[in-house]
Each structure stands twice: as C-alpha cells, then as structure tokens.
Short mmCIF file of N, CA and C in Angstrom, two decimals:
data_model
loop_
_atom_site.label_atom_id
_atom_site.label_comp_id
_atom_site.label_asym_id
_atom_site.label_seq_id
_atom_site.Cartn_x
_atom_site.Cartn_y
_atom_site.Cartn_z
N MET A 257 17.29 -0.90 0.97
CA MET A 257 16.38 -0.57 -0.10
C MET A 257 16.78 -1.31 -1.37
N LYS A 258 18.09 -1.36 -1.65
CA LYS A 258 18.55 -2.04 -2.85
C LYS A 258 18.25 -3.53 -2.76
N LYS A 259 18.39 -4.09 -1.56
CA LYS A 259 18.10 -5.51 -1.38
C LYS A 259 16.62 -5.80 -1.63
N ALA A 260 15.75 -4.91 -1.14
CA ALA A 260 14.32 -5.11 -1.34
C ALA A 260 13.96 -5.05 -2.82
N LEU A 261 14.54 -4.11 -3.54
CA LEU A 261 14.27 -4.02 -4.98
C LEU A 261 14.80 -5.24 -5.72
N LEU A 262 15.96 -5.73 -5.31
CA LEU A 262 16.52 -6.92 -5.93
C LEU A 262 15.62 -8.13 -5.68
N ILE A 263 15.10 -8.25 -4.46
CA ILE A 263 14.20 -9.36 -4.15
C ILE A 263 12.93 -9.27 -5.00
N LEU A 264 12.39 -8.06 -5.14
CA LEU A 264 11.19 -7.89 -5.97
C LEU A 264 11.46 -8.26 -7.42
N LEU A 265 12.62 -7.90 -7.94
CA LEU A 265 12.96 -8.26 -9.32
C LEU A 265 13.13 -9.77 -9.47
N LEU A 266 13.75 -10.41 -8.50
CA LEU A 266 13.91 -11.86 -8.56
C LEU A 266 12.56 -12.57 -8.50
N LEU A 267 11.68 -12.07 -7.65
CA LEU A 267 10.35 -12.67 -7.55
C LEU A 267 9.57 -12.52 -8.85
N SER A 268 9.79 -11.40 -9.55
CA SER A 268 9.07 -11.17 -10.80
C SER A 268 9.52 -12.14 -11.89
N GLY A 269 10.72 -12.69 -11.75
CA GLY A 269 11.22 -13.65 -12.73
C GLY A 269 10.57 -15.01 -12.63
N VAL A 270 9.95 -15.30 -11.50
CA VAL A 270 9.28 -16.58 -11.29
C VAL A 270 7.92 -16.53 -11.99
N ALA A 271 7.63 -17.50 -12.81
CA ALA A 271 6.36 -17.50 -13.54
C ALA A 271 5.61 -18.81 -13.29
N SER A 272 4.30 -18.71 -13.18
CA SER A 272 3.46 -19.89 -13.09
C SER A 272 2.10 -19.55 -13.66
N ILE A 273 1.27 -20.55 -13.83
CA ILE A 273 -0.06 -20.32 -14.38
C ILE A 273 -0.98 -19.90 -13.24
N THR A 274 -1.46 -18.71 -13.31
CA THR A 274 -2.39 -18.17 -12.33
C THR A 274 -3.26 -17.12 -13.01
N ASN A 275 -4.32 -16.75 -12.37
CA ASN A 275 -5.21 -15.76 -12.94
C ASN A 275 -4.55 -14.39 -12.92
N ALA A 276 -4.65 -13.69 -14.00
CA ALA A 276 -4.06 -12.35 -14.12
C ALA A 276 -5.02 -11.32 -13.56
N GLN A 277 -4.59 -10.08 -13.61
CA GLN A 277 -5.42 -8.98 -13.16
C GLN A 277 -6.27 -8.53 -14.34
N ASP A 278 -7.52 -8.88 -14.34
CA ASP A 278 -8.40 -8.54 -15.45
C ASP A 278 -9.38 -7.46 -15.03
N GLN A 279 -9.85 -6.73 -16.01
CA GLN A 279 -10.81 -5.66 -15.77
C GLN A 279 -12.02 -6.20 -15.00
N GLY A 280 -12.43 -5.48 -13.96
CA GLY A 280 -13.58 -5.86 -13.15
C GLY A 280 -13.23 -6.66 -11.91
N ASP A 281 -12.02 -7.19 -11.81
CA ASP A 281 -11.60 -7.92 -10.60
C ASP A 281 -11.32 -6.93 -9.48
N PHE A 282 -11.39 -7.40 -8.24
CA PHE A 282 -10.99 -6.56 -7.12
C PHE A 282 -10.43 -7.42 -6.00
N ARG A 283 -9.67 -6.79 -5.12
CA ARG A 283 -9.06 -7.45 -3.97
C ARG A 283 -9.28 -6.60 -2.73
N ILE A 284 -9.53 -7.24 -1.61
CA ILE A 284 -9.60 -6.57 -0.32
C ILE A 284 -8.28 -6.82 0.39
N HIS A 285 -7.65 -5.75 0.88
CA HIS A 285 -6.34 -5.84 1.52
C HIS A 285 -6.45 -5.56 3.02
N ALA A 286 -5.72 -6.32 3.82
CA ALA A 286 -5.54 -6.07 5.25
C ALA A 286 -4.03 -6.09 5.49
N THR A 287 -3.48 -4.94 5.93
CA THR A 287 -2.02 -4.81 5.98
C THR A 287 -1.55 -4.24 7.31
N GLY A 288 -0.29 -4.48 7.58
CA GLY A 288 0.42 -3.82 8.65
C GLY A 288 1.41 -2.85 8.02
N PHE A 289 1.75 -1.81 8.75
CA PHE A 289 2.63 -0.77 8.23
C PHE A 289 3.76 -0.53 9.22
N TYR A 290 4.96 -0.32 8.70
CA TYR A 290 6.10 0.07 9.53
C TYR A 290 6.77 1.27 8.89
N GLY A 291 6.83 2.39 9.62
CA GLY A 291 7.47 3.59 9.13
C GLY A 291 8.96 3.57 9.39
N LEU A 292 9.75 3.70 8.36
CA LEU A 292 11.20 3.58 8.47
C LEU A 292 11.85 4.80 9.12
N LYS A 293 11.31 5.98 8.91
CA LYS A 293 11.94 7.20 9.43
C LYS A 293 11.67 7.40 10.91
N PHE A 294 10.41 7.25 11.33
CA PHE A 294 10.04 7.54 12.71
C PHE A 294 9.81 6.28 13.54
N ASP A 295 10.01 5.11 12.95
CA ASP A 295 10.00 3.85 13.68
C ASP A 295 8.66 3.62 14.41
N TYR A 296 7.53 3.74 13.67
CA TYR A 296 6.25 3.40 14.28
C TYR A 296 5.46 2.47 13.39
N PHE A 297 4.45 1.87 14.00
CA PHE A 297 3.65 0.84 13.34
C PHE A 297 2.24 1.35 13.07
N GLY A 298 1.55 0.63 12.21
CA GLY A 298 0.17 0.94 11.91
C GLY A 298 -0.53 -0.27 11.31
N VAL A 299 -1.83 -0.20 11.25
CA VAL A 299 -2.64 -1.24 10.61
C VAL A 299 -3.62 -0.56 9.67
N GLY A 300 -3.98 -1.26 8.61
CA GLY A 300 -4.87 -0.64 7.65
C GLY A 300 -5.51 -1.63 6.71
N GLY A 301 -6.26 -1.07 5.80
CA GLY A 301 -6.94 -1.88 4.81
C GLY A 301 -7.27 -1.05 3.59
N GLY A 302 -7.68 -1.75 2.55
CA GLY A 302 -8.02 -1.06 1.33
C GLY A 302 -8.74 -1.96 0.35
N LEU A 303 -9.21 -1.36 -0.71
CA LEU A 303 -9.92 -2.07 -1.76
C LEU A 303 -9.26 -1.74 -3.09
N GLU A 304 -8.77 -2.76 -3.76
CA GLU A 304 -8.10 -2.60 -5.05
C GLU A 304 -9.06 -3.03 -6.15
N TYR A 305 -9.31 -2.12 -7.10
CA TYR A 305 -10.24 -2.40 -8.19
C TYR A 305 -9.51 -2.27 -9.52
N PHE A 306 -9.59 -3.31 -10.37
CA PHE A 306 -8.96 -3.31 -11.68
C PHE A 306 -9.94 -2.73 -12.70
N PHE A 307 -9.71 -1.47 -13.09
CA PHE A 307 -10.61 -0.82 -14.04
C PHE A 307 -10.21 -1.10 -15.49
N ALA A 308 -9.01 -1.61 -15.70
CA ALA A 308 -8.52 -2.03 -17.02
C ALA A 308 -7.48 -3.12 -16.77
N ASP A 309 -7.16 -3.89 -17.80
CA ASP A 309 -6.14 -4.92 -17.64
C ASP A 309 -4.83 -4.28 -17.18
N ARG A 310 -4.27 -4.81 -16.08
CA ARG A 310 -3.02 -4.37 -15.47
C ARG A 310 -3.09 -3.04 -14.73
N PHE A 311 -4.22 -2.32 -14.77
CA PHE A 311 -4.37 -1.05 -14.07
C PHE A 311 -5.38 -1.19 -12.95
N ALA A 312 -5.01 -0.68 -11.77
CA ALA A 312 -5.91 -0.76 -10.62
C ALA A 312 -5.91 0.55 -9.85
N LEU A 313 -7.05 0.83 -9.23
CA LEU A 313 -7.18 1.94 -8.29
C LEU A 313 -7.25 1.34 -6.89
N MET A 314 -6.55 1.96 -5.93
CA MET A 314 -6.49 1.41 -4.59
C MET A 314 -6.66 2.50 -3.55
N PRO A 315 -7.89 2.73 -3.07
CA PRO A 315 -8.04 3.60 -1.90
C PRO A 315 -7.71 2.78 -0.65
N SER A 316 -6.98 3.39 0.29
CA SER A 316 -6.62 2.67 1.51
C SER A 316 -6.56 3.63 2.69
N TYR A 317 -6.75 3.07 3.87
CA TYR A 317 -6.69 3.84 5.12
C TYR A 317 -5.77 3.09 6.08
N THR A 318 -4.88 3.82 6.74
CA THR A 318 -3.96 3.24 7.70
C THR A 318 -4.04 4.02 9.00
N ARG A 319 -4.26 3.32 10.09
CA ARG A 319 -4.24 3.91 11.44
C ARG A 319 -2.84 3.72 11.98
N LEU A 320 -2.16 4.83 12.33
CA LEU A 320 -0.78 4.80 12.78
C LEU A 320 -0.73 4.94 14.30
N TYR A 321 0.32 4.39 14.89
CA TYR A 321 0.49 4.44 16.34
C TYR A 321 1.85 5.05 16.70
N PRO A 322 1.96 6.40 16.62
CA PRO A 322 3.21 7.05 16.99
C PRO A 322 3.38 7.04 18.51
N GLU A 323 4.57 7.44 18.98
CA GLU A 323 4.84 7.46 20.42
C GLU A 323 3.97 8.47 21.15
N VAL A 324 3.68 9.61 20.52
CA VAL A 324 2.88 10.66 21.13
C VAL A 324 1.70 10.98 20.23
N GLY A 325 0.51 11.06 20.79
CA GLY A 325 -0.67 11.43 20.04
C GLY A 325 -1.19 10.30 19.17
N ASN A 326 -1.88 10.68 18.11
CA ASN A 326 -2.38 9.69 17.16
C ASN A 326 -2.27 10.24 15.74
N ALA A 327 -2.31 9.33 14.80
CA ALA A 327 -2.15 9.71 13.40
C ALA A 327 -2.83 8.68 12.51
N SER A 328 -3.14 9.11 11.30
CA SER A 328 -3.72 8.20 10.31
C SER A 328 -3.37 8.72 8.92
N ASN A 329 -3.61 7.87 7.93
CA ASN A 329 -3.28 8.24 6.56
C ASN A 329 -4.32 7.66 5.62
N PHE A 330 -4.73 8.47 4.65
CA PHE A 330 -5.61 8.03 3.57
C PHE A 330 -4.84 8.18 2.27
N SER A 331 -4.83 7.14 1.46
CA SER A 331 -4.16 7.18 0.16
C SER A 331 -5.12 6.71 -0.93
N PHE A 332 -4.98 7.29 -2.10
CA PHE A 332 -5.72 6.87 -3.28
C PHE A 332 -4.70 6.71 -4.39
N ASP A 333 -4.39 5.45 -4.72
CA ASP A 333 -3.26 5.16 -5.60
C ASP A 333 -3.71 4.55 -6.93
N LEU A 334 -2.92 4.83 -7.95
CA LEU A 334 -3.04 4.18 -9.25
C LEU A 334 -1.89 3.19 -9.35
N ARG A 335 -2.22 1.93 -9.64
CA ARG A 335 -1.21 0.88 -9.75
C ARG A 335 -1.15 0.37 -11.18
N TYR A 336 0.06 0.11 -11.64
CA TYR A 336 0.27 -0.53 -12.93
C TYR A 336 1.09 -1.79 -12.69
N TYR A 337 0.54 -2.94 -13.07
CA TYR A 337 1.21 -4.22 -12.87
C TYR A 337 2.16 -4.50 -14.02
N LEU A 338 3.42 -4.69 -13.68
CA LEU A 338 4.45 -4.96 -14.67
C LEU A 338 4.49 -6.43 -15.07
N THR A 339 4.12 -7.32 -14.15
CA THR A 339 4.20 -8.75 -14.41
C THR A 339 2.90 -9.44 -14.05
N GLU A 340 2.75 -10.64 -14.57
CA GLU A 340 1.66 -11.54 -14.22
C GLU A 340 2.32 -12.85 -13.79
N GLY A 341 1.59 -13.69 -13.11
CA GLY A 341 2.14 -14.98 -12.73
C GLY A 341 2.25 -15.13 -11.24
N ALA A 342 3.28 -15.88 -10.81
CA ALA A 342 3.44 -16.19 -9.39
C ALA A 342 3.72 -14.95 -8.56
N SER A 343 4.38 -13.97 -9.12
CA SER A 343 4.63 -12.72 -8.44
C SER A 343 4.19 -11.59 -9.35
N GLN A 344 3.21 -10.84 -8.90
CA GLN A 344 2.67 -9.74 -9.70
C GLN A 344 3.24 -8.43 -9.16
N VAL A 345 4.26 -7.91 -9.81
CA VAL A 345 4.97 -6.71 -9.37
C VAL A 345 4.31 -5.49 -9.99
N TYR A 346 4.20 -4.42 -9.20
CA TYR A 346 3.57 -3.20 -9.70
C TYR A 346 4.35 -1.96 -9.25
N VAL A 347 4.12 -0.88 -9.97
CA VAL A 347 4.56 0.45 -9.57
C VAL A 347 3.30 1.25 -9.28
N MET A 348 3.40 2.20 -8.38
CA MET A 348 2.22 2.96 -8.01
C MET A 348 2.57 4.41 -7.73
N ALA A 349 1.55 5.27 -7.91
CA ALA A 349 1.65 6.68 -7.57
C ALA A 349 0.25 7.14 -7.22
N GLY A 350 0.16 8.15 -6.37
CA GLY A 350 -1.17 8.61 -6.00
C GLY A 350 -1.20 9.78 -5.05
N TYR A 351 -2.40 10.05 -4.58
CA TYR A 351 -2.72 11.12 -3.64
C TYR A 351 -2.65 10.55 -2.23
N SER A 352 -2.15 11.36 -1.30
CA SER A 352 -2.06 10.91 0.08
C SER A 352 -2.38 12.07 1.02
N GLN A 353 -3.11 11.78 2.09
CA GLN A 353 -3.41 12.78 3.10
C GLN A 353 -3.18 12.18 4.48
N SER A 354 -2.37 12.88 5.27
CA SER A 354 -2.06 12.43 6.63
C SER A 354 -2.79 13.30 7.63
N PHE A 355 -3.26 12.70 8.70
CA PHE A 355 -3.93 13.38 9.79
C PHE A 355 -3.12 13.12 11.05
N GLN A 356 -2.78 14.18 11.78
CA GLN A 356 -1.92 14.03 12.94
C GLN A 356 -2.47 14.87 14.09
N ASN A 357 -2.47 14.32 15.29
CA ASN A 357 -2.86 15.04 16.49
C ASN A 357 -1.81 14.74 17.56
N THR A 358 -0.96 15.71 17.83
CA THR A 358 0.15 15.48 18.76
C THR A 358 -0.25 15.60 20.22
N ALA A 359 -1.41 16.18 20.50
CA ALA A 359 -1.89 16.32 21.88
C ALA A 359 -3.40 16.17 21.89
N PRO A 360 -3.91 14.92 21.83
CA PRO A 360 -5.36 14.71 21.81
C PRO A 360 -6.05 15.38 23.00
N GLY A 361 -7.15 16.05 22.72
CA GLY A 361 -7.90 16.75 23.76
C GLY A 361 -7.58 18.22 23.85
N ASP A 362 -6.47 18.65 23.32
CA ASP A 362 -6.11 20.07 23.32
C ASP A 362 -6.54 20.71 22.01
N PRO A 363 -7.12 21.92 22.05
CA PRO A 363 -7.54 22.57 20.81
C PRO A 363 -6.34 23.02 19.98
N GLY A 364 -6.51 22.93 18.67
CA GLY A 364 -5.49 23.43 17.75
C GLY A 364 -4.30 22.51 17.55
N THR A 365 -4.40 21.26 17.95
CA THR A 365 -3.25 20.36 17.79
C THR A 365 -3.42 19.40 16.63
N ARG A 366 -4.55 19.43 15.96
CA ARG A 366 -4.79 18.54 14.82
C ARG A 366 -4.28 19.20 13.54
N ARG A 367 -3.52 18.43 12.76
CA ARG A 367 -2.98 18.94 11.51
C ARG A 367 -3.26 17.95 10.39
N ASP A 368 -3.53 18.49 9.21
CA ASP A 368 -3.73 17.68 8.01
C ASP A 368 -2.66 18.06 6.99
N TYR A 369 -2.08 17.05 6.36
CA TYR A 369 -1.05 17.27 5.35
C TYR A 369 -1.46 16.54 4.07
N VAL A 370 -1.37 17.23 2.95
CA VAL A 370 -1.73 16.66 1.67
C VAL A 370 -0.48 16.57 0.80
N GLY A 371 -0.37 15.47 0.05
CA GLY A 371 0.78 15.31 -0.83
C GLY A 371 0.60 14.14 -1.76
N ALA A 372 1.71 13.71 -2.31
CA ALA A 372 1.71 12.59 -3.25
C ALA A 372 2.51 11.43 -2.66
N ASN A 373 2.31 10.27 -3.22
CA ASN A 373 3.13 9.12 -2.82
C ASN A 373 3.47 8.31 -4.06
N PHE A 374 4.53 7.53 -3.94
CA PHE A 374 4.93 6.63 -5.02
C PHE A 374 5.67 5.46 -4.40
N GLY A 375 5.70 4.35 -5.15
CA GLY A 375 6.39 3.18 -4.63
C GLY A 375 6.29 1.99 -5.55
N VAL A 376 6.71 0.85 -5.02
CA VAL A 376 6.65 -0.42 -5.73
C VAL A 376 6.09 -1.46 -4.78
N GLY A 377 5.56 -2.52 -5.36
CA GLY A 377 5.01 -3.58 -4.52
C GLY A 377 4.85 -4.86 -5.30
N ALA A 378 4.36 -5.86 -4.60
CA ALA A 378 4.14 -7.16 -5.23
C ALA A 378 2.97 -7.85 -4.56
N TYR A 379 2.25 -8.62 -5.35
CA TYR A 379 1.18 -9.48 -4.87
C TYR A 379 1.59 -10.90 -5.24
N ILE A 380 1.62 -11.79 -4.25
CA ILE A 380 2.01 -13.18 -4.48
C ILE A 380 0.85 -14.07 -4.06
N PRO A 381 0.18 -14.73 -5.00
CA PRO A 381 -0.93 -15.61 -4.65
C PRO A 381 -0.44 -16.80 -3.82
N LEU A 382 -1.10 -17.05 -2.68
CA LEU A 382 -0.78 -18.20 -1.86
C LEU A 382 -1.74 -19.35 -2.15
N THR A 383 -3.02 -19.03 -2.25
CA THR A 383 -4.07 -19.97 -2.64
C THR A 383 -5.02 -19.23 -3.57
N ASP A 384 -6.12 -19.86 -3.93
CA ASP A 384 -7.11 -19.19 -4.78
C ASP A 384 -7.82 -18.05 -4.06
N TRP A 385 -7.85 -18.09 -2.73
CA TRP A 385 -8.63 -17.09 -1.99
C TRP A 385 -7.80 -16.12 -1.15
N VAL A 386 -6.48 -16.26 -1.13
CA VAL A 386 -5.65 -15.32 -0.36
C VAL A 386 -4.27 -15.22 -0.99
N GLY A 387 -3.69 -14.03 -0.88
CA GLY A 387 -2.34 -13.80 -1.37
C GLY A 387 -1.59 -12.87 -0.43
N LEU A 388 -0.29 -12.83 -0.59
CA LEU A 388 0.58 -11.97 0.20
C LEU A 388 0.73 -10.64 -0.53
N SER A 389 0.53 -9.55 0.19
CA SER A 389 0.63 -8.21 -0.38
C SER A 389 1.79 -7.49 0.30
N SER A 390 2.71 -6.95 -0.50
CA SER A 390 3.84 -6.21 0.07
C SER A 390 4.06 -4.93 -0.74
N GLU A 391 4.55 -3.89 -0.05
CA GLU A 391 4.71 -2.60 -0.72
C GLU A 391 5.75 -1.76 0.00
N ILE A 392 6.53 -1.03 -0.75
CA ILE A 392 7.44 -0.01 -0.22
C ILE A 392 6.97 1.31 -0.82
N LYS A 393 6.62 2.27 0.05
CA LYS A 393 6.01 3.51 -0.42
C LYS A 393 6.67 4.71 0.26
N PHE A 394 6.86 5.78 -0.50
CA PHE A 394 7.34 7.05 0.04
C PHE A 394 6.24 8.09 -0.12
N GLN A 395 6.00 8.88 0.95
CA GLN A 395 4.99 9.93 0.90
C GLN A 395 5.67 11.29 1.00
N SER A 396 5.27 12.21 0.11
CA SER A 396 5.94 13.51 0.03
C SER A 396 5.52 14.48 1.12
N GLN A 397 4.32 14.32 1.66
CA GLN A 397 3.84 15.27 2.66
C GLN A 397 4.42 14.94 4.03
N GLN A 398 4.25 15.89 4.96
CA GLN A 398 4.68 15.69 6.34
C GLN A 398 4.07 14.39 6.85
N PRO A 399 4.75 13.49 7.43
CA PRO A 399 6.13 13.58 7.92
C PRO A 399 7.16 13.04 6.93
N GLN A 400 6.85 13.01 5.66
CA GLN A 400 7.74 12.50 4.61
C GLN A 400 8.29 11.13 4.98
N GLU A 401 7.38 10.23 5.19
CA GLU A 401 7.69 8.89 5.68
C GLU A 401 7.84 7.89 4.54
N ALA A 402 8.90 7.13 4.59
CA ALA A 402 9.03 5.95 3.74
C ALA A 402 8.62 4.77 4.61
N GLY A 403 7.81 3.89 4.06
CA GLY A 403 7.33 2.79 4.88
C GLY A 403 7.14 1.51 4.10
N ILE A 404 6.98 0.45 4.86
CA ILE A 404 6.76 -0.88 4.31
C ILE A 404 5.39 -1.36 4.74
N LYS A 405 4.61 -1.85 3.78
CA LYS A 405 3.33 -2.47 4.08
C LYS A 405 3.44 -3.96 3.77
N LEU A 406 2.92 -4.77 4.66
CA LEU A 406 2.92 -6.21 4.47
C LEU A 406 1.62 -6.76 5.02
N GLY A 407 0.95 -7.60 4.25
CA GLY A 407 -0.30 -8.15 4.71
C GLY A 407 -0.88 -9.16 3.75
N PHE A 408 -2.18 -9.32 3.82
CA PHE A 408 -2.88 -10.28 2.99
C PHE A 408 -3.90 -9.58 2.10
N ALA A 409 -4.12 -10.16 0.94
CA ALA A 409 -5.11 -9.67 0.00
C ALA A 409 -6.04 -10.82 -0.38
N PHE A 410 -7.30 -10.51 -0.46
CA PHE A 410 -8.32 -11.52 -0.77
C PHE A 410 -8.97 -11.18 -2.10
N PRO A 411 -8.66 -11.94 -3.16
CA PRO A 411 -9.16 -11.61 -4.50
C PRO A 411 -10.62 -12.05 -4.70
N PHE A 412 -11.35 -11.25 -5.46
CA PHE A 412 -12.72 -11.56 -5.86
C PHE A 412 -12.84 -11.31 -7.35
N LYS A 413 -13.65 -12.10 -8.03
CA LYS A 413 -13.84 -11.95 -9.47
C LYS A 413 -15.27 -11.62 -9.75
#
C-alpha cells in the first residue's frame, strides 16, 4: 500500500501540457477490479462528470466473480483532483452498495449491503482520446473489501 501511494505521489510530480478537468467535461471508464481481501476479480464501467473545475461525480457499476455465487457493486463517488498535467491524481469518497447471492436459485440468499467508500486514484492521458485509469478504494460495508481498479478512460468535451 505504501509503495502504491509513493508511486502515485511520484507520478503527480510529472507535469506536461494537457487539458485539465474543466466543468462540463466527462469521461467514460471501462475497468477491471481485483479484491485484495477475498482475492476475486470483476469488470465494470462508469461515467465521470466534471460539475465544477477539479470536482467530478462518478457513478459506477462493477460485476464481481467470487468463487461461490455472484456479486456486484454500485458506487456513486465524489472526486477531487489534486493535480493537473500528465498525471491527474484525485481523492474520492462516496456511497456504495454491494449485492451478493451466495446460492443462486435458492430463496433468501440474496443480500444487500450499504456503506461508504474512500480512496485515491490517478488518470494518466495516453492520447487525446484514451487514458489510463487507476484507483485504490476501500469499502466500509460487507465484505469490507479493499480493491484495485485499473482500466481505460475515454474523455469527451
């Protein structure tokens, strides 16, 4: 965890001329997820909308693939971008809801958990039309999973 934070801080030190996050911009995200506690994977997507300079709202959905049953997660996050340039580092906090079914087809096995999440991340532009999106996030609700998201983001103005 300390190494990841150090890498994010080093990346934030790199500066170049690129478009900043301006009000009215948005990005479409396609990401993969890896849960550190329970060692499972997922795929997801989201839409990031900049409602003010450096502030964005990001609703996202992730389909998880645990060893038994099925699970998914919906998050609605507020992001604040600390840096602009080649690496756009942000902190985030928001609402999160997990859906879990440990025995599909059996009645009474579906559970919903509501909680909060927080984390840090970075967006690194690769070209004008695609960038690398990375995030480390902790969710307070069951299963209290810390996870890593890595994927691509497609900016629109």
